[in-house]
């Protein structure tokens, strides 16, 4: 069994779940697995994955889980903790099939429930793949220790973001232990709530792309960013204040990120495109709205490695607070090629709607757009990006 603790999941799934059940408790959604790397999966992979999915029915929110989250996640209310205590994963929400080497995974159901499937499913797929293809992890201790010391040398603040594409649970566990041992004062925390609990770290994260994607599908693409930000603030009163910028391109986001939000949100997360261009746009935007950039944070988080962090840090040069969310480079640098995959929201049905509506994401890199091609094209044209 790969997932054996309810909190072996990323914080942003719980923060999204809480916001969803408050704002859109009856909305239904469809998620789909996107195999960006066109990986061919071994025979019987789907059957092995189905067994892992079935086992999730027995993974429940424990008293230890609740004690930790009540202490660290002060932005959740008691109603949410009661919801988690009664929550049970429903394997019937997940459909897995395989034709040759092609893997298909679909998650369908109420949004506030199905939102918790994405990260565990990706962790299962990744670990099962390396296990079933016989690819053995190598040089874990040395690689992780060298990276930790190198990040310390350049005084880079790091958050570990590597759950979704980790080589295995055990590798992520050891990597976080090594980071904590070697990065005192510079390891801000981890997105994985279980490992935050185990290593007494801060669970890190805010909201996912799907939060904005749903608003775009439900209310229209032109108003999606503003409405998504407003609803987030309404739920969290200013907590969890790092805003994700690239659901409909960062240029479009900045058009909605007015003075109110620029002052209210603690900062921004860069997740695609050119980090140097993004940094300059963010600095200009804050100055335009008479906000001191040094009072704000950018979390850089797109496929980062040591050299990339060095270049960004030198470019930022103290002009704002820079933090680095490092994922696969930490949890799957063990001599194998990590899977290039995502699980994304594809459709949603708001309460009262007779049909499912398509949902799309427009990255700052065209190749990372997700959604049905016709709807991606429509969104680009509506936002005058094409």
GROMACS .gro file of C-alpha atoms in nm:
model
  386
    1UNK     CA    1   0.000   0.000   0.000
    2UNK     CA    2   0.160   0.325  -0.115
    3UNK     CA    3  -0.061   0.580   0.064
    4UNK     CA    4  -0.094   0.479   0.429
    5UNK     CA    5  -0.167   0.811   0.599
    6UNK     CA    6  -0.452   1.050   0.528
    7UNK     CA    7  -0.215   1.348   0.538
    8UNK     CA    8   0.018   1.203   0.272
    9UNK     CA    9  -0.119   1.470   0.040
   10UNK     CA   10  -0.033   1.830  -0.043
   11UNK     CA   11  -0.173   2.112   0.167
   12UNK     CA   12  -0.328   2.294  -0.129
   13UNK     CA   13  -0.572   2.005  -0.179
   14UNK     CA   14  -0.705   2.054   0.175
   15UNK     CA   15  -0.721   2.433   0.144
   16UNK     CA   16  -0.905   2.395  -0.186
   17UNK     CA   17  -1.139   2.135  -0.036
   18UNK     CA   18  -1.232   2.371   0.246
   19UNK     CA   19  -1.300   2.660   0.008
   20UNK     CA   20  -1.499   2.437  -0.228
   21UNK     CA   21  -1.729   2.300   0.040
   22UNK     CA   22  -1.800   2.654   0.157
   23UNK     CA   23  -1.857   2.809  -0.186
   24UNK     CA   24  -1.952   2.527  -0.426
   25UNK     CA   25  -2.060   2.225  -0.218
   26UNK     CA   26  -2.286   2.077  -0.487
   27UNK     CA   27  -2.058   2.123  -0.789
   28UNK     CA   28  -1.949   1.811  -0.978
   29UNK     CA   29  -1.626   1.776  -1.172
   30UNK     CA   30  -1.427   1.548  -1.400
   31UNK     CA   31  -1.046   1.513  -1.372
   32UNK     CA   32  -0.832   1.331  -1.625
   33UNK     CA   33  -0.476   1.199  -1.631
   34UNK     CA   34  -0.256   1.371  -1.891
   35UNK     CA   35   0.055   1.176  -1.993
   36UNK     CA   36   0.268   1.464  -2.124
   37UNK     CA   37   0.572   1.243  -2.168
   38UNK     CA   38   0.380   0.972  -2.357
   39UNK     CA   39   0.520   0.714  -2.119
   40UNK     CA   40   0.435   0.352  -2.203
   41UNK     CA   41   0.314   0.172  -1.892
   42UNK     CA   42   0.396  -0.197  -1.832
   43UNK     CA   43   0.138  -0.475  -1.868
   44UNK     CA   44  -0.111  -0.507  -1.579
   45UNK     CA   45  -0.024  -0.157  -1.454
   46UNK     CA   46  -0.392  -0.057  -1.443
   47UNK     CA   47  -0.475  -0.359  -1.226
   48UNK     CA   48  -0.200  -0.271  -0.979
   49UNK     CA   49  -0.319   0.089  -0.967
   50UNK     CA   50  -0.679  -0.021  -0.908
   51UNK     CA   51  -0.565  -0.217  -0.601
   52UNK     CA   52  -0.397   0.095  -0.463
   53UNK     CA   53  -0.712   0.298  -0.529
   54UNK     CA   54  -0.929   0.040  -0.352
   55UNK     CA   55  -0.697   0.051  -0.051
   56UNK     CA   56  -0.764   0.424  -0.011
   57UNK     CA   57  -1.108   0.339   0.132
   58UNK     CA   58  -0.931   0.245   0.455
   59UNK     CA   59  -0.719   0.562   0.485
   60UNK     CA   60  -0.888   0.786   0.742
   61UNK     CA   61  -0.826   1.111   0.929
   62UNK     CA   62  -0.673   1.014   1.264
   63UNK     CA   63  -0.664   1.188   1.603
   64UNK     CA   64  -0.292   1.249   1.548
   65UNK     CA   65  -0.371   1.408   1.210
   66UNK     CA   66  -0.632   1.634   1.366
   67UNK     CA   67  -0.405   1.742   1.653
   68UNK     CA   68  -0.130   1.842   1.411
   69UNK     CA   69  -0.356   2.027   1.167
   70UNK     CA   70  -0.539   2.217   1.441
   71UNK     CA   71  -0.201   2.338   1.570
   72UNK     CA   72  -0.045   2.429   1.234
   73UNK     CA   73  -0.340   2.502   1.003
   74UNK     CA   74  -0.504   2.778   1.209
   75UNK     CA   75  -0.701   2.901   0.906
   76UNK     CA   76  -0.934   2.596   0.914
   77UNK     CA   77  -1.246   2.603   1.130
   78UNK     CA   78  -1.395   2.322   1.341
   79UNK     CA   79  -1.661   2.246   1.080
   80UNK     CA   80  -1.385   2.151   0.834
   81UNK     CA   81  -1.219   1.921   1.083
   82UNK     CA   82  -1.552   1.749   1.144
   83UNK     CA   83  -1.583   1.704   0.767
   84UNK     CA   84  -1.236   1.545   0.751
   85UNK     CA   85  -1.315   1.310   1.041
   86UNK     CA   86  -1.617   1.178   0.854
   87UNK     CA   87  -1.454   1.171   0.511
   88UNK     CA   88  -1.390   0.842   0.333
   89UNK     CA   89  -1.224   0.802  -0.005
   90UNK     CA   90  -1.466   0.641  -0.249
   91UNK     CA   91  -1.278   0.425  -0.502
   92UNK     CA   92  -1.588   0.424  -0.725
   93UNK     CA   93  -1.504   0.786  -0.811
   94UNK     CA   94  -1.187   0.670  -0.992
   95UNK     CA   95  -1.192   0.485  -1.325
   96UNK     CA   96  -0.865   0.324  -1.439
   97UNK     CA   97  -0.811   0.146  -1.770
   98UNK     CA   98  -0.520   0.045  -1.993
   99UNK     CA   99  -0.487  -0.036  -2.362
  100UNK     CA  100  -0.140  -0.160  -2.444
  101UNK     CA  101   0.098   0.086  -2.280
  102UNK     CA  102  -0.160   0.366  -2.270
  103UNK     CA  103  -0.297   0.445  -1.924
  104UNK     CA  104  -0.629   0.626  -1.874
  105UNK     CA  105  -0.743   0.761  -1.539
  106UNK     CA  106  -1.061   0.960  -1.478
  107UNK     CA  107  -1.199   1.095  -1.149
  108UNK     CA  108  -1.565   1.196  -1.141
  109UNK     CA  109  -1.788   1.317  -0.857
  110UNK     CA  110  -1.861   1.604  -0.621
  111UNK     CA  111  -1.577   1.853  -0.636
  112UNK     CA  112  -1.525   1.893  -0.261
  113UNK     CA  113  -1.469   1.515  -0.239
  114UNK     CA  114  -1.277   1.435  -0.555
  115UNK     CA  115  -1.031   1.721  -0.502
  116UNK     CA  116  -0.833   1.498  -0.263
  117UNK     CA  117  -0.758   1.231  -0.527
  118UNK     CA  118  -0.509   1.413  -0.753
  119UNK     CA  119  -0.190   1.405  -0.547
  120UNK     CA  120  -0.224   1.052  -0.405
  121UNK     CA  121  -0.306   0.917  -0.753
  122UNK     CA  122   0.002   1.078  -0.905
  123UNK     CA  123   0.221   0.950  -0.621
  124UNK     CA  124   0.079   0.600  -0.674
  125UNK     CA  125   0.133   0.610  -1.050
  126UNK     CA  126   0.491   0.727  -1.012
  127UNK     CA  127   0.593   0.478  -0.744
  128UNK     CA  128   0.418   0.186  -0.914
  129UNK     CA  129   0.582   0.269  -1.246
  130UNK     CA  130   0.936   0.253  -1.109
  131UNK     CA  131   0.856  -0.054  -0.901
  132UNK     CA  132   0.701  -0.247  -1.192
  133UNK     CA  133   0.974  -0.148  -1.440
  134UNK     CA  134   1.247  -0.251  -1.195
  135UNK     CA  135   1.422   0.088  -1.189
  136UNK     CA  136   1.629   0.110  -0.871
  137UNK     CA  137   1.704   0.435  -0.685
  138UNK     CA  138   2.071   0.529  -0.658
  139UNK     CA  139   2.283   0.798  -0.491
  140UNK     CA  140   1.991   0.932  -0.286
  141UNK     CA  141   2.188   1.026   0.024
  142UNK     CA  142   2.474   1.189  -0.162
  143UNK     CA  143   2.256   1.385  -0.407
  144UNK     CA  144   2.018   1.515  -0.141
  145UNK     CA  145   2.299   1.613   0.098
  146UNK     CA  146   2.497   1.794  -0.172
  147UNK     CA  147   2.190   1.986  -0.284
  148UNK     CA  148   2.096   2.085   0.069
  149UNK     CA  149   2.444   2.222   0.134
  150UNK     CA  150   2.451   2.401  -0.203
  151UNK     CA  151   2.120   2.574  -0.127
  152UNK     CA  152   2.260   2.681   0.209
  153UNK     CA  153   2.573   2.821   0.040
  154UNK     CA  154   2.361   3.055  -0.175
  155UNK     CA  155   2.121   3.129   0.116
  156UNK     CA  156   1.816   3.011  -0.079
  157UNK     CA  157   1.494   2.958   0.116
  158UNK     CA  158   1.346   2.625   0.008
  159UNK     CA  159   1.009   2.457   0.040
  160UNK     CA  160   0.984   2.090  -0.059
  161UNK     CA  161   0.709   2.038  -0.322
  162UNK     CA  162   0.788   1.687  -0.448
  163UNK     CA  163   0.496   1.458  -0.357
  164UNK     CA  164   0.328   1.422  -0.697
  165UNK     CA  165   0.623   1.288  -0.896
  166UNK     CA  166   0.834   1.135  -0.622
  167UNK     CA  167   1.024   0.815  -0.688
  168UNK     CA  168   0.865   0.666  -0.377
  169UNK     CA  169   0.729   0.750  -0.034
  170UNK     CA  170   1.051   0.626   0.126
  171UNK     CA  171   1.269   0.845  -0.097
  172UNK     CA  172   1.066   1.156  -0.017
  173UNK     CA  173   1.080   1.070   0.351
  174UNK     CA  174   1.460   1.046   0.350
  175UNK     CA  175   1.507   1.357   0.135
  176UNK     CA  176   1.303   1.571   0.374
  177UNK     CA  177   1.499   1.429   0.667
  178UNK     CA  178   1.827   1.524   0.497
  179UNK     CA  179   1.700   1.873   0.415
  180UNK     CA  180   1.600   1.931   0.775
  181UNK     CA  181   1.937   1.806   0.900
  182UNK     CA  182   2.136   2.032   0.666
  183UNK     CA  183   1.922   2.343   0.603
  184UNK     CA  184   1.844   2.485   0.944
  185UNK     CA  185   1.674   2.822   0.902
  186UNK     CA  186   1.643   2.789   0.524
  187UNK     CA  187   1.397   2.499   0.492
  188UNK     CA  188   1.063   2.678   0.513
  189UNK     CA  189   0.855   2.363   0.509
  190UNK     CA  190   0.697   2.103   0.283
  191UNK     CA  191   0.376   2.086   0.082
  192UNK     CA  192   0.321   1.731   0.213
  193UNK     CA  193   0.116   1.752   0.532
  194UNK     CA  194   0.219   1.409   0.661
  195UNK     CA  195   0.589   1.488   0.635
  196UNK     CA  196   0.529   1.829   0.789
  197UNK     CA  197   0.377   1.641   1.083
  198UNK     CA  198   0.659   1.383   1.101
  199UNK     CA  199   0.943   1.637   1.083
  200UNK     CA  200   0.772   1.923   1.270
  201UNK     CA  201   0.773   2.153   0.967
  202UNK     CA  202   0.523   2.406   0.837
  203UNK     CA  203   0.283   2.265   0.574
  204UNK     CA  204   0.315   2.493   0.271
  205UNK     CA  205   0.066   2.586  -0.001
  206UNK     CA  206  -0.231   2.799  -0.097
  207UNK     CA  207  -0.460   2.733  -0.395
  208UNK     CA  208  -0.436   2.522  -0.714
  209UNK     CA  209  -0.495   2.602  -1.081
  210UNK     CA  210  -0.827   2.420  -1.062
  211UNK     CA  211  -0.966   2.690  -0.831
  212UNK     CA  212  -0.929   2.945  -1.111
  213UNK     CA  213  -1.023   2.694  -1.381
  214UNK     CA  214  -1.357   2.627  -1.215
  215UNK     CA  215  -1.434   2.998  -1.189
  216UNK     CA  216  -1.352   3.037  -1.558
  217UNK     CA  217  -1.585   2.755  -1.659
  218UNK     CA  218  -1.865   2.865  -1.426
  219UNK     CA  219  -1.853   3.243  -1.454
  220UNK     CA  220  -1.656   3.316  -1.770
  221UNK     CA  221  -1.288   3.355  -1.847
  222UNK     CA  222  -1.277   3.734  -1.831
  223UNK     CA  223  -1.393   3.744  -1.469
  224UNK     CA  224  -1.228   3.421  -1.350
  225UNK     CA  225  -0.918   3.564  -1.181
  226UNK     CA  226  -1.099   3.842  -0.994
  227UNK     CA  227  -1.379   3.614  -0.874
  228UNK     CA  228  -1.140   3.337  -0.772
  229UNK     CA  229  -0.930   3.581  -0.570
  230UNK     CA  230  -1.238   3.738  -0.410
  231UNK     CA  231  -1.384   3.403  -0.308
  232UNK     CA  232  -1.048   3.293  -0.167
  233UNK     CA  233  -1.027   3.606   0.045
  234UNK     CA  234  -1.385   3.557   0.159
  235UNK     CA  235  -1.300   3.209   0.290
  236UNK     CA  236  -0.957   3.280   0.438
  237UNK     CA  237  -0.964   3.648   0.541
  238UNK     CA  238  -0.615   3.718   0.410
  239UNK     CA  239  -0.446   3.396   0.524
  240UNK     CA  240  -0.290   3.167   0.261
  241UNK     CA  241  -0.197   3.476   0.066
  242UNK     CA  242   0.030   3.357  -0.216
  243UNK     CA  243  -0.161   3.402  -0.543
  244UNK     CA  244  -0.112   3.164  -0.833
  245UNK     CA  245  -0.077   3.369  -1.150
  246UNK     CA  246  -0.070   3.152  -1.461
  247UNK     CA  247  -0.407   2.979  -1.502
  248UNK     CA  248  -0.499   3.216  -1.787
  249UNK     CA  249  -0.147   3.354  -1.841
  250UNK     CA  250   0.022   3.591  -1.601
  251UNK     CA  251  -0.042   3.895  -1.820
  252UNK     CA  252  -0.415   3.834  -1.788
  253UNK     CA  253  -0.377   3.776  -1.414
  254UNK     CA  254  -0.204   4.109  -1.355
  255UNK     CA  255  -0.497   4.286  -1.525
  256UNK     CA  256  -0.718   4.155  -1.243
  257UNK     CA  257  -0.465   4.191  -0.962
  258UNK     CA  258  -0.564   4.544  -0.867
  259UNK     CA  259  -0.445   4.759  -0.576
  260UNK     CA  260  -0.671   4.582  -0.327
  261UNK     CA  261  -0.529   4.239  -0.407
  262UNK     CA  262  -0.172   4.364  -0.454
  263UNK     CA  263  -0.183   4.498  -0.099
  264UNK     CA  264  -0.386   4.215   0.054
  265UNK     CA  265  -0.203   3.910  -0.084
  266UNK     CA  266   0.139   3.832   0.061
  267UNK     CA  267   0.284   3.758  -0.280
  268UNK     CA  268   0.275   3.554  -0.599
  269UNK     CA  269   0.370   3.211  -0.728
  270UNK     CA  270   0.555   3.176  -1.057
  271UNK     CA  271   0.482   2.839  -1.214
  272UNK     CA  272   0.552   2.869  -1.587
  273UNK     CA  273   0.721   3.085  -1.848
  274UNK     CA  274   1.032   3.300  -1.811
  275UNK     CA  275   1.111   3.370  -1.442
  276UNK     CA  276   1.311   3.683  -1.524
  277UNK     CA  277   1.034   3.840  -1.730
  278UNK     CA  278   0.784   3.745  -1.462
  279UNK     CA  279   0.998   3.903  -1.189
  280UNK     CA  280   1.022   4.232  -1.378
  281UNK     CA  281   0.646   4.234  -1.443
  282UNK     CA  282   0.577   4.170  -1.075
  283UNK     CA  283   0.814   4.445  -0.963
  284UNK     CA  284   0.659   4.690  -1.208
  285UNK     CA  285   0.307   4.592  -1.102
  286UNK     CA  286   0.378   4.645  -0.732
  287UNK     CA  287   0.545   4.982  -0.794
  288UNK     CA  288   0.254   5.090  -1.014
  289UNK     CA  289   0.019   5.021  -0.722
  290UNK     CA  290   0.248   5.192  -0.470
  291UNK     CA  291   0.338   4.868  -0.294
  292UNK     CA  292   0.694   4.814  -0.172
  293UNK     CA  293   0.814   4.499  -0.356
  294UNK     CA  294   1.043   4.415  -0.064
  295UNK     CA  295   0.733   4.357   0.147
  296UNK     CA  296   0.612   4.089  -0.095
  297UNK     CA  297   0.716   3.733  -0.178
  298UNK     CA  298   0.749   3.540  -0.503
  299UNK     CA  299   0.749   3.162  -0.473
  300UNK     CA  300   0.932   3.025  -0.778
  301UNK     CA  301   0.816   2.669  -0.844
  302UNK     CA  302   0.840   2.550  -1.205
  303UNK     CA  303   1.074   2.251  -1.253
  304UNK     CA  304   1.352   2.422  -1.060
  305UNK     CA  305   1.700   2.285  -0.997
  306UNK     CA  306   2.012   2.431  -0.833
  307UNK     CA  307   2.146   2.626  -1.131
  308UNK     CA  308   1.804   2.773  -1.203
  309UNK     CA  309   1.769   2.885  -0.842
  310UNK     CA  310   2.116   3.045  -0.853
  311UNK     CA  311   2.027   3.245  -1.165
  312UNK     CA  312   1.690   3.361  -1.035
  313UNK     CA  313   1.833   3.455  -0.696
  314UNK     CA  314   2.110   3.659  -0.856
  315UNK     CA  315   1.855   3.832  -1.080
  316UNK     CA  316   1.617   3.913  -0.794
  317UNK     CA  317   1.911   4.046  -0.592
  318UNK     CA  318   1.704   4.133  -0.285
  319UNK     CA  319   1.448   4.342  -0.472
  320UNK     CA  320   1.174   4.127  -0.320
  321UNK     CA  321   1.151   3.821  -0.097
  322UNK     CA  322   1.233   3.515  -0.308
  323UNK     CA  323   1.141   3.161  -0.205
  324UNK     CA  324   1.185   2.839  -0.405
  325UNK     CA  325   0.943   2.549  -0.419
  326UNK     CA  326   1.149   2.248  -0.531
  327UNK     CA  327   0.976   1.927  -0.633
  328UNK     CA  328   1.095   1.646  -0.859
  329UNK     CA  329   1.459   1.766  -0.849
  330UNK     CA  330   1.462   1.669  -0.481
  331UNK     CA  331   1.231   1.367  -0.460
  332UNK     CA  332   1.317   1.192  -0.787
  333UNK     CA  333   1.683   1.255  -0.864
  334UNK     CA  334   1.788   0.895  -0.813
  335UNK     CA  335   1.913   0.788  -1.154
  336UNK     CA  336   1.576   0.743  -1.329
  337UNK     CA  337   1.373   0.963  -1.564
  338UNK     CA  338   1.076   1.110  -1.372
  339UNK     CA  339   0.731   1.081  -1.527
  340UNK     CA  340   0.604   1.390  -1.708
  341UNK     CA  341   0.238   1.381  -1.610
  342UNK     CA  342  -0.046   1.580  -1.455
  343UNK     CA  343  -0.404   1.523  -1.345
  344UNK     CA  344  -0.617   1.822  -1.442
  345UNK     CA  345  -0.975   1.942  -1.415
  346UNK     CA  346  -1.147   1.895  -1.753
  347UNK     CA  347  -1.518   1.951  -1.684
  348UNK     CA  348  -1.744   2.088  -1.413
  349UNK     CA  349  -2.117   2.105  -1.350
  350UNK     CA  350  -2.220   2.388  -1.118
  351UNK     CA  351  -2.535   2.346  -0.911
  352UNK     CA  352  -2.836   2.393  -1.135
  353UNK     CA  353  -2.650   2.333  -1.460
  354UNK     CA  354  -2.793   2.063  -1.686
  355UNK     CA  355  -2.461   1.999  -1.857
  356UNK     CA  356  -2.094   1.968  -1.775
  357UNK     CA  357  -1.889   2.271  -1.880
  358UNK     CA  358  -1.533   2.241  -2.017
  359UNK     CA  359  -1.250   2.379  -1.804
  360UNK     CA  360  -0.912   2.489  -1.939
  361UNK     CA  361  -0.575   2.616  -1.823
  362UNK     CA  362  -0.362   2.856  -2.026
  363UNK     CA  363  -0.005   2.832  -1.906
  364UNK     CA  364   0.262   3.092  -1.977
  365UNK     CA  365   0.410   2.813  -2.193
  366UNK     CA  366   0.185   2.714  -2.480
  367UNK     CA  367   0.276   2.347  -2.464
  368UNK     CA  368   0.138   2.326  -2.110
  369UNK     CA  369  -0.216   2.439  -2.196
  370UNK     CA  370  -0.470   2.179  -2.082
  371UNK     CA  371  -0.832   2.117  -2.176
  372UNK     CA  372  -1.030   2.033  -2.487
  373UNK     CA  373  -0.859   2.199  -2.789
  374UNK     CA  374  -1.173   2.384  -2.906
  375UNK     CA  375  -1.227   2.529  -2.561
  376UNK     CA  376  -0.860   2.627  -2.525
  377UNK     CA  377  -0.892   2.811  -2.858
  378UNK     CA  378  -1.213   2.983  -2.741
  379UNK     CA  379  -1.051   3.093  -2.416
  380UNK     CA  380  -0.747   3.233  -2.600
  381UNK     CA  381  -0.973   3.433  -2.828
  382UNK     CA  382  -1.198   3.560  -2.549
  383UNK     CA  383  -0.898   3.686  -2.356
  384UNK     CA  384  -0.750   3.832  -2.676
  385UNK     CA  385  -0.443   3.615  -2.645
  386UNK     CA  386  -0.476   3.485  -3.000
   0.00000   0.00000   0.00000
